[in-house]
PDB file of C-alpha atoms in Angstrom:
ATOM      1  CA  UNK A 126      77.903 126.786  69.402  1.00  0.00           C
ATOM      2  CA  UNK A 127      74.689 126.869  67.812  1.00  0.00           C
ATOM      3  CA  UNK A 128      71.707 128.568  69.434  1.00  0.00           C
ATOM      4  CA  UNK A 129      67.853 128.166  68.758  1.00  0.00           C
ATOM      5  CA  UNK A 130      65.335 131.251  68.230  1.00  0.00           C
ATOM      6  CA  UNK A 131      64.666 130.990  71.953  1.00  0.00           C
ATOM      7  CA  UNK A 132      68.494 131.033  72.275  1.00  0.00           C
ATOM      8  CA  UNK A 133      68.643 134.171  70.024  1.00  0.00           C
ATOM      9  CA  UNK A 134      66.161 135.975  71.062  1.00  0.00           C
ATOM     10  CA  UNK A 135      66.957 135.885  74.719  1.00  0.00           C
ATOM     11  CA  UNK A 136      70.488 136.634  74.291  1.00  0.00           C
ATOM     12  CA  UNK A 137      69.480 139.688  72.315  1.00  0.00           C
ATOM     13  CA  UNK A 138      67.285 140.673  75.216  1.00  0.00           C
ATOM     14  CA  UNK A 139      70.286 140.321  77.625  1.00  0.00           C
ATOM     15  CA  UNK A 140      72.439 142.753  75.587  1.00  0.00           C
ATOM     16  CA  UNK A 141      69.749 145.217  75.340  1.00  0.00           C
ATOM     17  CA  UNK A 142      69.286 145.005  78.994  1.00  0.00           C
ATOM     18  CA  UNK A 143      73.283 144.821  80.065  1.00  0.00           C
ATOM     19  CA  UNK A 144      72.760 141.346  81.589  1.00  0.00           C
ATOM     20  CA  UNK A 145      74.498 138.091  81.916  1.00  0.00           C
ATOM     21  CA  UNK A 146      73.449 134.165  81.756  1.00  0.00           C
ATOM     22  CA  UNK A 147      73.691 134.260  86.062  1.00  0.00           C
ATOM     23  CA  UNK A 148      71.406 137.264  85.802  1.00  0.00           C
ATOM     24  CA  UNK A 149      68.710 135.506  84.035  1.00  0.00           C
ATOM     25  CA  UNK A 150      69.476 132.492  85.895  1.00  0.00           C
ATOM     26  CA  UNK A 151      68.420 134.168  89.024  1.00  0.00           C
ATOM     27  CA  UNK A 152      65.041 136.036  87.162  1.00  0.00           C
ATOM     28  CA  UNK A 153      63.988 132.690  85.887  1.00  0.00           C
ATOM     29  CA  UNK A 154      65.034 130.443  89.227  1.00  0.00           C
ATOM     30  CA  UNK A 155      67.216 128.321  87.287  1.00  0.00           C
ATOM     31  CA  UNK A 156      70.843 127.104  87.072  1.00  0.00           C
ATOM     32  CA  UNK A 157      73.548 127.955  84.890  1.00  0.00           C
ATOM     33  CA  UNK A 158      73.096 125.022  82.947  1.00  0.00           C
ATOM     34  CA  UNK A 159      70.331 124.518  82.673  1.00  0.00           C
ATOM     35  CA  UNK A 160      69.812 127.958  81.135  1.00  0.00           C
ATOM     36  CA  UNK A 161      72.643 126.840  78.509  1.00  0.00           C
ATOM     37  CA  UNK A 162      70.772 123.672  77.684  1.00  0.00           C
ATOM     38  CA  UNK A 163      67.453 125.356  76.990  1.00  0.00           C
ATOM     39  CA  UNK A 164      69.213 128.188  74.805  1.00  0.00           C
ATOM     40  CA  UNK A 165      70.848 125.215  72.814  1.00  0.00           C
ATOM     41  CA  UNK A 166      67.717 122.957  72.407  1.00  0.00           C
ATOM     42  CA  UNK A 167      68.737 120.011  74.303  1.00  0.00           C
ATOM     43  CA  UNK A 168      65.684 120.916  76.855  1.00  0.00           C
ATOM     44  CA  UNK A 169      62.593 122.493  76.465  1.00  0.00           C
ATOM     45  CA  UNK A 170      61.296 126.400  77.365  1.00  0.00           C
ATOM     46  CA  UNK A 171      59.200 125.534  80.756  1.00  0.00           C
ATOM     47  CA  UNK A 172      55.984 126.830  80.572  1.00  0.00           C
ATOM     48  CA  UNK A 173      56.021 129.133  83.229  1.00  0.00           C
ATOM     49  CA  UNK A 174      59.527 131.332  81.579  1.00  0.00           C
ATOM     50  CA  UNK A 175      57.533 133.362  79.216  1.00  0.00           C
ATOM     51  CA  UNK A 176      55.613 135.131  82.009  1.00  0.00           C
ATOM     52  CA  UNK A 177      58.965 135.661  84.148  1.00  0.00           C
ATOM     53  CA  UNK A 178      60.437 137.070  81.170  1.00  0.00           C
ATOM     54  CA  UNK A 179      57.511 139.231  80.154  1.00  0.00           C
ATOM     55  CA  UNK A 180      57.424 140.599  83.187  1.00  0.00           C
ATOM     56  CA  UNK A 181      61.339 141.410  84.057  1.00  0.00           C
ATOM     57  CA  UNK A 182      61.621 142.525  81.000  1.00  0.00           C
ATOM     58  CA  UNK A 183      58.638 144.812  80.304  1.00  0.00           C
ATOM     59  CA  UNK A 184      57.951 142.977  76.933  1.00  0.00           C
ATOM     60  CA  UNK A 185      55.491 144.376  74.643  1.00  0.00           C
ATOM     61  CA  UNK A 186      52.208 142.210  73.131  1.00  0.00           C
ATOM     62  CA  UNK A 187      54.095 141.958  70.124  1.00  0.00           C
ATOM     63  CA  UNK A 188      57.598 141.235  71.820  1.00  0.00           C
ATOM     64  CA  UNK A 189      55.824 138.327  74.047  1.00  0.00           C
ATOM     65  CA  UNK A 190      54.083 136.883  70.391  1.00  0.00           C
ATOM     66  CA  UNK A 191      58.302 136.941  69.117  1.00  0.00           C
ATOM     67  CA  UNK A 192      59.369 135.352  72.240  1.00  0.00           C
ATOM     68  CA  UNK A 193      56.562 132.355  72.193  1.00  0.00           C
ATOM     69  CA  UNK A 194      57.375 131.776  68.353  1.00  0.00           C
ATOM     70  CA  UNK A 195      60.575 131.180  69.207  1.00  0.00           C
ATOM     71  CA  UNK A 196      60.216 129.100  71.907  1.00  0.00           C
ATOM     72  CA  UNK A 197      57.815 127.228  69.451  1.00  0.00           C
ATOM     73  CA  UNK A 198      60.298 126.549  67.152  1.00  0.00           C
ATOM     74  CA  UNK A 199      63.035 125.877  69.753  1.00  0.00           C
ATOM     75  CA  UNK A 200      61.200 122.505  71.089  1.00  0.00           C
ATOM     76  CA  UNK A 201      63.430 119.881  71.662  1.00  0.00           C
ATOM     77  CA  UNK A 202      60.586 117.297  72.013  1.00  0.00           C
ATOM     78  CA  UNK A 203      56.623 116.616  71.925  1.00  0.00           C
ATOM     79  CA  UNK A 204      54.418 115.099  73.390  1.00  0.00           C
ATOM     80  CA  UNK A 205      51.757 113.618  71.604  1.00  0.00           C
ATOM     81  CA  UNK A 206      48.201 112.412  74.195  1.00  0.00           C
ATOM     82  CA  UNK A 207      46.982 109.600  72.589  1.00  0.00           C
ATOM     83  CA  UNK A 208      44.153 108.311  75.352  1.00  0.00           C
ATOM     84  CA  UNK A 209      41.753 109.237  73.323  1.00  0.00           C
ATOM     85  CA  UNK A 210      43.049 108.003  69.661  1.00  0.00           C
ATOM     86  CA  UNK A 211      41.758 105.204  68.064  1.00  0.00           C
ATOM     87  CA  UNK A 212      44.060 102.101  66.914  1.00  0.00           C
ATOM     88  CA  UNK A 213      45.033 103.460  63.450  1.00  0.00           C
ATOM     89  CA  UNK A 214      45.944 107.027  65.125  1.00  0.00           C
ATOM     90  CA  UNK A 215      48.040 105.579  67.603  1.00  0.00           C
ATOM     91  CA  UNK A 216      49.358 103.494  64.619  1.00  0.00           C
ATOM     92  CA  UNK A 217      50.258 106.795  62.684  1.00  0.00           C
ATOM     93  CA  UNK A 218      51.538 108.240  65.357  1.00  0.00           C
ATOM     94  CA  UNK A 219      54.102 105.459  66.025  1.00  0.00           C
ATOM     95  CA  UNK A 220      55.050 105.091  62.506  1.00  0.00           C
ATOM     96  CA  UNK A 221      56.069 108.582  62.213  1.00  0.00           C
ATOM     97  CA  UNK A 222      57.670 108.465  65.193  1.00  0.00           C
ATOM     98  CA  UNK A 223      59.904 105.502  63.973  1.00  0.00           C
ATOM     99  CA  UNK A 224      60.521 107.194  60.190  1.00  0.00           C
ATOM    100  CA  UNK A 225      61.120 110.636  62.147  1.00  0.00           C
ATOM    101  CA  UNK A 226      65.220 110.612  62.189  1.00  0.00           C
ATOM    102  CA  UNK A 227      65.192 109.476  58.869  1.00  0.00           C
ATOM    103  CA  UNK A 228      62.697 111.920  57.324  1.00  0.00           C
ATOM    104  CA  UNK A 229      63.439 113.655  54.390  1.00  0.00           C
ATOM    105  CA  UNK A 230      62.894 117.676  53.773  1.00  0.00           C
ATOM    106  CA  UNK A 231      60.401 116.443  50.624  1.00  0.00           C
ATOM    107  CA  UNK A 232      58.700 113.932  52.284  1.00  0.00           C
ATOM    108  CA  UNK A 233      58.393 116.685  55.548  1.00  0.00           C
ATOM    109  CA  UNK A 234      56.579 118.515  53.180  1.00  0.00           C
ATOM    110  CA  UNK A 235      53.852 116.772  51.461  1.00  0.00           C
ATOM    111  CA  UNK A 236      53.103 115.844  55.217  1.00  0.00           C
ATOM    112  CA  UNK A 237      52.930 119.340  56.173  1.00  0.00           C
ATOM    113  CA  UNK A 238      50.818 119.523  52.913  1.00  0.00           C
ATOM    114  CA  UNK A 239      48.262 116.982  54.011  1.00  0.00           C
ATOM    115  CA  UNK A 240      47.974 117.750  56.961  1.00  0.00           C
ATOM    116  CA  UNK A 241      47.461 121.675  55.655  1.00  0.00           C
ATOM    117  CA  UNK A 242      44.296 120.364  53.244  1.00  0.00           C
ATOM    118  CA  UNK A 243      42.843 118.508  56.408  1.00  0.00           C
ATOM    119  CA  UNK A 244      42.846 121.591  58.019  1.00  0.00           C
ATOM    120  CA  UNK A 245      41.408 123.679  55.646  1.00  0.00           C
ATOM    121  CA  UNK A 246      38.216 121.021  54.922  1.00  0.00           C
ATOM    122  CA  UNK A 247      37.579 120.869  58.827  1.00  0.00           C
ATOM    123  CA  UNK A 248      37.096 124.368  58.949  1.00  0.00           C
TER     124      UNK A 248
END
């Protein structure tokens, strides 16, 4: 069984804190499986976990940036708004949806690139 960084880190927090799945179940007002599917990134983090965990947990500034990055990285989908794209953005934004399964780790890349030089001249 594979676990995301959200997976990992909450796990770890579990251990350090002598605490089962059911326990943080019942902290975060969720079931069983549901708790499993997050941890393994079939579903996403809801929004309102990382203050429940924060707070049960006592996490430090620097704990809660650990725990967001993780659930950052542990996404199983996105949601992209698009009211307020033009044609061709929408058209992008399709497109890559469509290529997405089949993209490549280089291709990934000079994306991230581009997209990395756009940011840099917009600031």
């Amino acid at each position: 069984m594979s676990y995301t960084k959200y997976g990992e880190f909450v796990r770890v927090l579990r251990i350090k804190h002598h605490e089962v799945m059911g326990d943080m179940a019942e902290i975060l007002g969720a079931s069983l499986p549901f708790i499993s599917a997050v941890e393994n990134g079939k579903k996403n983090v809801p929004a309102d976990w990382v203050s429940k965990l924060v707070d049960h947990y006592h996490l430090t500034a620097s704990e809660k940036e650990e725990l967001e990055e993780a659930i950052e990285e542990s996404r199983a989908q996105y949601r992209i708004d698009s009211k307020k794209a033009g044609n061709v953005q929408r058209k992008a934004v399709l497109a890559f949806a469509r290529a997405f399964d089949d993209l490549d780790d280089d291709t990934a890349m000079k994306i991230m690139e581009l997209l990395s030089k756009k940011e840099d001249t917009s600031k």
